Every structure is written in structure tokens, then in C-alpha cells.
Short mmCIF file of C-alpha atoms in Angstrom, two decimals:
data_model
loop_
_atom_site.label_atom_id
_atom_site.label_comp_id
_atom_site.label_asym_id
_atom_site.label_seq_id
_atom_site.Cartn_x
_atom_site.Cartn_y
_atom_site.Cartn_z
CA MET S 23 -0.21 -0.30 0.42
CA ILE S 24 3.28 2.33 0.85
CA LYS S 25 4.45 1.82 -2.36
CA LEU S 26 1.41 2.14 -4.01
CA LEU S 27 1.06 5.66 -2.11
CA SER S 28 4.80 6.74 -2.97
CA LEU S 29 4.22 5.53 -6.63
CA THR S 30 1.27 7.40 -7.56
CA ILE S 31 2.40 10.77 -5.88
CA ALA S 32 6.03 10.31 -7.66
CA ALA S 33 3.65 10.29 -10.73
CA ALA S 34 1.60 13.38 -9.77
CA LEU S 35 4.93 14.96 -9.19
CA PHE S 36 6.46 13.93 -13.28
CA ILE S 37 2.96 15.62 -14.49
CA ASP S 38 3.65 18.80 -12.78
CA ALA S 39 7.17 18.44 -13.62
CA VAL S 40 6.65 17.53 -17.31
CA GLU S 41 3.55 20.06 -18.17
CA PRO S 42 5.68 23.37 -18.95
CA ALA S 43 7.20 22.00 -21.04
CA LEU S 44 4.14 19.94 -23.06
CA ASN S 45 2.43 22.95 -23.41
CA GLY S 46 5.62 24.69 -25.00
CA SER S 47 7.00 28.15 -24.92
CA PRO S 48 4.25 30.93 -26.13
CA CYS S 49 6.66 31.86 -29.06
CA ASP S 50 6.11 27.96 -30.10
CA TYR S 51 2.48 29.41 -30.35
CA LEU S 52 3.24 32.55 -33.00
CA PRO S 53 0.21 31.91 -35.97
CA GLU S 54 -1.61 30.84 -32.65
CA ILE S 55 -1.41 33.83 -30.53
CA VAL S 56 -2.51 37.61 -30.83
CA GLY S 57 -1.01 40.60 -29.93
CA TRP S 58 -1.66 44.03 -30.87
CA THR S 59 0.20 46.21 -33.66
CA GLN S 60 2.01 49.58 -33.10
CA TRP S 61 0.05 52.56 -33.26
CA PHE S 62 -0.77 54.14 -36.39
CA ASP S 63 -1.80 58.11 -37.16
CA ARG S 64 -2.00 59.00 -40.82
CA ASP S 65 -4.70 61.61 -40.86
CA ASN S 66 -5.83 64.28 -39.00
CA PRO S 67 -9.18 66.25 -38.64
CA SER S 68 -8.48 69.32 -39.89
CA GLY S 69 -10.47 67.93 -43.06
CA THR S 70 -13.75 66.17 -43.28
CA GLY S 71 -12.62 64.34 -40.30
CA ASP S 72 -10.17 61.61 -38.92
CA TRP S 73 -9.77 58.67 -41.44
CA GLU S 74 -7.98 56.15 -40.58
CA ASN S 75 -8.71 53.75 -42.61
CA LEU S 76 -7.41 50.49 -43.24
CA SER S 77 -6.39 50.40 -46.79
CA SER S 78 -4.96 53.58 -46.55
CA LEU S 79 -2.45 52.54 -43.47
CA ARG S 80 -2.05 49.71 -45.74
CA THR S 81 -0.41 51.69 -48.15
CA GLU S 82 1.36 53.94 -45.71
CA TYR S 83 2.64 51.22 -43.73
CA PRO S 84 3.28 48.08 -45.70
CA GLY S 85 4.05 44.55 -43.83
CA LYS S 86 2.78 46.54 -40.99
CA ILE S 87 -0.44 44.87 -40.09
CA CYS S 88 -1.63 41.70 -40.76
CA PRO S 89 -4.01 40.51 -43.06
CA ASN S 90 -6.88 39.29 -41.37
CA PRO S 91 -6.89 41.88 -37.71
CA VAL S 92 -9.25 40.27 -35.46
CA GLY S 93 -9.22 43.35 -33.42
CA ILE S 94 -9.10 46.95 -33.54
CA GLU S 95 -8.25 49.81 -30.80
CA ALA S 96 -8.40 53.53 -31.21
CA ARG S 97 -7.72 56.38 -28.96
CA THR S 98 -6.89 60.05 -28.70
CA LEU S 99 -2.92 61.20 -29.52
CA SER S 100 -3.21 62.56 -25.65
CA GLY S 101 -4.96 58.89 -24.25
CA LEU S 102 -8.60 59.40 -24.35
CA SER S 103 -10.05 55.99 -25.56
CA VAL S 104 -12.95 56.52 -27.61
CA ALA S 105 -15.81 55.93 -24.80
CA GLU S 106 -14.00 59.36 -22.99
CA ALA S 107 -13.95 61.26 -25.97
CA GLY S 108 -17.53 61.30 -26.35
CA GLU S 109 -17.41 61.28 -29.68
CA LYS S 110 -19.91 59.75 -32.77
CA ILE S 111 -17.57 57.58 -34.59
CA PHE S 112 -18.21 56.52 -38.02
CA ARG S 113 -16.86 53.27 -38.44
CA SER S 114 -14.51 51.35 -35.97
CA ASP S 115 -13.86 47.76 -37.99
CA THR S 116 -11.17 45.41 -39.28
CA THR S 117 -12.24 45.56 -42.34
CA SER S 118 -12.97 49.21 -43.20
CA GLY S 119 -10.45 50.87 -40.25
CA PHE S 120 -11.32 54.10 -37.58
CA ILE S 121 -13.06 56.61 -39.13
CA CYS S 122 -14.66 59.75 -37.38
CA ARG S 123 -16.37 62.20 -39.43
CA ASN S 124 -16.30 65.95 -38.20
CA GLU S 125 -19.88 66.40 -39.63
CA ASP S 126 -21.68 64.03 -36.71
CA GLN S 127 -19.57 65.80 -34.44
CA PRO S 128 -22.06 68.51 -32.66
CA ASP S 129 -18.95 70.95 -32.67
CA ASN S 130 -17.89 69.28 -36.06
CA ASN S 131 -14.94 68.66 -35.07
CA CYS S 132 -12.76 65.17 -34.17
CA TYR S 133 -10.51 64.32 -32.32
CA ASP S 134 -6.87 63.01 -33.59
CA TYR S 135 -7.14 59.14 -33.29
CA GLN S 136 -4.46 57.15 -33.36
CA VAL S 137 -5.97 53.22 -34.26
CA ARG S 138 -4.16 49.58 -33.82
CA PHE S 139 -4.81 46.06 -34.83
CA SER S 140 -5.31 42.69 -33.30
CA CYS S 141 -2.75 40.45 -35.13
CA PRO S 142 -0.59 37.08 -34.47
CA PRO S 143 2.54 38.97 -33.65
CA THR S 144 5.61 38.31 -36.29
CA SER S 145 8.27 37.83 -33.42
CA CYS S 146 8.51 37.15 -30.29
CA THR S 147 11.40 37.62 -27.50
CA GLY S 148 11.70 37.74 -23.77
CA ASN S 149 11.49 35.62 -21.10
CA LEU S 150 7.69 34.84 -21.30
CA CYS S 151 5.15 32.36 -19.18
CA TRP S 152 1.47 31.56 -19.98
CA THR S 153 -1.22 31.98 -17.64
CA THR S 154 -3.67 28.71 -16.79
CA TYR S 155 -6.71 28.24 -19.21
CA PHE S 156 -9.58 29.94 -18.41
CA ASN S 157 -13.21 29.21 -19.18
CA ARG S 158 -15.58 31.33 -17.35
CA ASP S 159 -18.66 31.57 -19.99
CA SER S 160 -20.46 29.53 -22.25
CA PRO S 161 -22.12 30.68 -25.84
CA SER S 162 -25.31 29.20 -24.24
CA GLY S 163 -26.43 33.07 -24.17
CA THR S 164 -26.05 35.74 -26.31
CA GLY S 165 -22.09 34.02 -27.12
CA ASP S 166 -18.97 33.00 -25.14
CA TRP S 167 -17.38 36.52 -23.23
CA GLU S 168 -14.31 35.99 -21.75
CA GLY S 169 -13.34 39.22 -20.98
CA LEU S 170 -10.21 39.99 -19.16
CA ASN S 171 -12.24 42.03 -16.29
CA ASP S 172 -14.00 39.19 -15.54
CA LEU S 173 -11.75 36.83 -16.08
CA ARG S 174 -9.25 39.01 -13.03
CA LYS S 175 -12.84 39.51 -11.20
CA GLU S 176 -13.36 35.57 -10.80
CA ASN S 177 -9.12 34.79 -10.78
CA PRO S 178 -7.83 37.52 -8.78
CA GLY S 179 -4.01 37.40 -9.06
CA LYS S 180 -4.29 34.86 -11.72
CA ILE S 181 -3.08 37.08 -14.18
CA CYS S 182 -0.43 39.71 -15.13
CA ASP S 183 -1.35 43.71 -14.72
CA ASN S 184 -0.18 43.56 -18.64
CA PRO S 185 -0.33 40.75 -20.64
CA LEU S 186 1.51 40.31 -23.74
CA TYR S 187 -1.04 38.02 -26.05
CA ILE S 188 -3.99 36.39 -26.06
CA HIS S 189 -4.30 33.22 -27.45
CA ALA S 190 -7.82 31.33 -27.37
CA VAL S 191 -8.91 27.24 -28.15
CA THR S 192 -11.98 25.30 -28.63
CA THR S 193 -12.65 23.22 -25.34
CA ASP S 194 -13.41 20.68 -27.28
CA THR S 195 -10.67 19.98 -30.27
CA MET S 196 -8.46 22.66 -28.74
CA THR S 197 -8.57 24.17 -32.14
CA PRO S 198 -7.07 27.41 -32.59
CA ALA S 199 -9.70 30.26 -32.54
CA ILE S 200 -8.11 31.79 -35.59
CA ASN S 201 -8.53 28.28 -37.23
CA THR S 202 -12.14 28.26 -37.17
CA GLY S 203 -13.61 30.62 -39.85
CA GLN S 204 -15.88 32.27 -36.69
CA LYS S 205 -15.65 36.14 -36.10
CA PHE S 206 -14.34 37.64 -33.24
CA LEU S 207 -16.23 41.59 -31.32
CA ILE S 208 -13.14 41.15 -29.25
CA TYR S 209 -9.93 39.53 -29.46
CA ASN S 210 -6.63 40.84 -27.61
CA PRO S 211 -4.40 40.82 -24.65
CA THR S 212 -5.99 44.02 -22.72
CA GLN S 213 -9.24 43.58 -23.48
CA GLY S 214 -9.70 39.51 -23.83
CA PHE S 215 -11.87 36.73 -25.73
CA VAL S 216 -15.82 37.77 -27.01
CA CYS S 217 -17.34 35.76 -29.75
CA ARG S 218 -20.93 36.73 -29.73
CA ASN S 219 -23.74 33.93 -31.57
CA GLU S 220 -25.47 37.41 -33.55
CA ASP S 221 -22.10 37.38 -35.58
CA GLN S 222 -21.67 34.42 -36.55
CA THR S 223 -23.31 32.91 -39.79
CA SER S 224 -24.20 29.50 -39.95
CA SER S 225 -24.16 28.62 -36.28
CA SER S 226 -23.90 29.89 -32.80
CA CYS S 227 -20.32 30.62 -31.10
CA THR S 228 -17.89 27.43 -30.16
CA ASN S 229 -17.01 27.11 -26.22
CA TYR S 230 -13.44 28.97 -26.18
CA LYS S 231 -11.64 28.87 -23.58
CA VAL S 232 -8.40 31.40 -23.49
CA ARG S 233 -4.86 31.97 -21.97
CA PHE S 234 -2.19 34.33 -21.86
CA VAL S 235 1.04 35.78 -21.78
CA CYS S 236 2.51 37.25 -19.54
CA PRO S 237 6.57 38.13 -18.39
CA CYS S 238 7.73 35.28 -16.34
CA SER S 239 7.67 36.31 -12.43
#
């Protein structure tokens, strides 16, 4: 009985020891993990508005934006989020880019914005570690909501202050989210992951789980 217990403990210790190796380094998952591009600012609102449209950004910054971004974020040059700025935005999506029209504002003048996109990183350096996988929701309601704020509340101390990348996979087959063909409302390391059922063409969202890349402590 003692021998059997010892073998069980040894096996458990062995599993714990090899699990990080089986997971691999975050840098081994470059096509699957998602981070941010640099910030881009190609226009100012001195004309009809601030036009940070994706096609023009690709022309002015060749090779800097991935073919199929999964998220977009905009902020003013002074650092205000779109919500904090309180302006009416004409367009903000991963196919068109970001457009604020002066004519839509009460004072006929937009802030000057800069934008960035969620993309798989092209390089990976540093001492990086995975968090565990988190799965706080299922798509039985409006979708699968794995928002970072909610994940922090439900898993205190488990996610670093400034995650560098995010990795989402299906819970059943571990298929990377970017390979499923589904559309995502949010997929970036500062907001988390959201798949809405209403955005899918043929079915509801798959159930996903997420993990983050953080500097190793």
C-alpha cells in the first residue's frame, strides 16, 4: 500500500514537472497567439474628419498590419479612449479601419485619433510564460464572453497586470480560434475574448477557453 502511494505521488510530481514542456513556449505559438500592432496615425481632422482607414494604412505602412486583423482599438493622441472622448464614430472595424467624421460631431470637429490592430505577432522575445486556461462562460446565451475584467474578478491574482498576448482555443478539440472561421467581437490581450452568436453566419459560437502570455515572474 505504501509502495503504491509512493508511485502515485511520484507520477503526480512527474506530470507537474513536464506540463510546461508539453505546453511549449509562447514563442512556439506565433501563428496562434494574438497581440497588438504598433499605433498608427496617418490623418488629422483638419479636413472632413480623421480617416484611419485600413486600406490607406496598409499603403502607408506596408507589411505592418496582418492580412486578417481580429480586433481594432482607437484612442486620441492625448490618450483618451473612444468612450472617454464621447464622439460619434462613423466606422470602427477590422475590415474598414477607423473613421471619425467632423459632420457627425456637435462642434463639427473630431479629435485626432490613432489606431492599432489585434494580429498574430511576427516575432517573440523575452522570458515569457503562459497563464492557465480560463473558461468562465459558454455560448448558450448571447455568446462566449471571456472578458479580461471578468476573468480577473473570478480569478484574482492569476493574470498579470499587462498581458502581452492572448491565445484562445475551442474547449473540445483545442482548435485555435483563428482557425475556426468564426467572427470575434473582441480578441486582444487587454480586453480578452468575446464571440457573439449574432455575428456568426451558420451557427452559434463554439465554446472557447483563453490563456494569456505574461512576463515570467
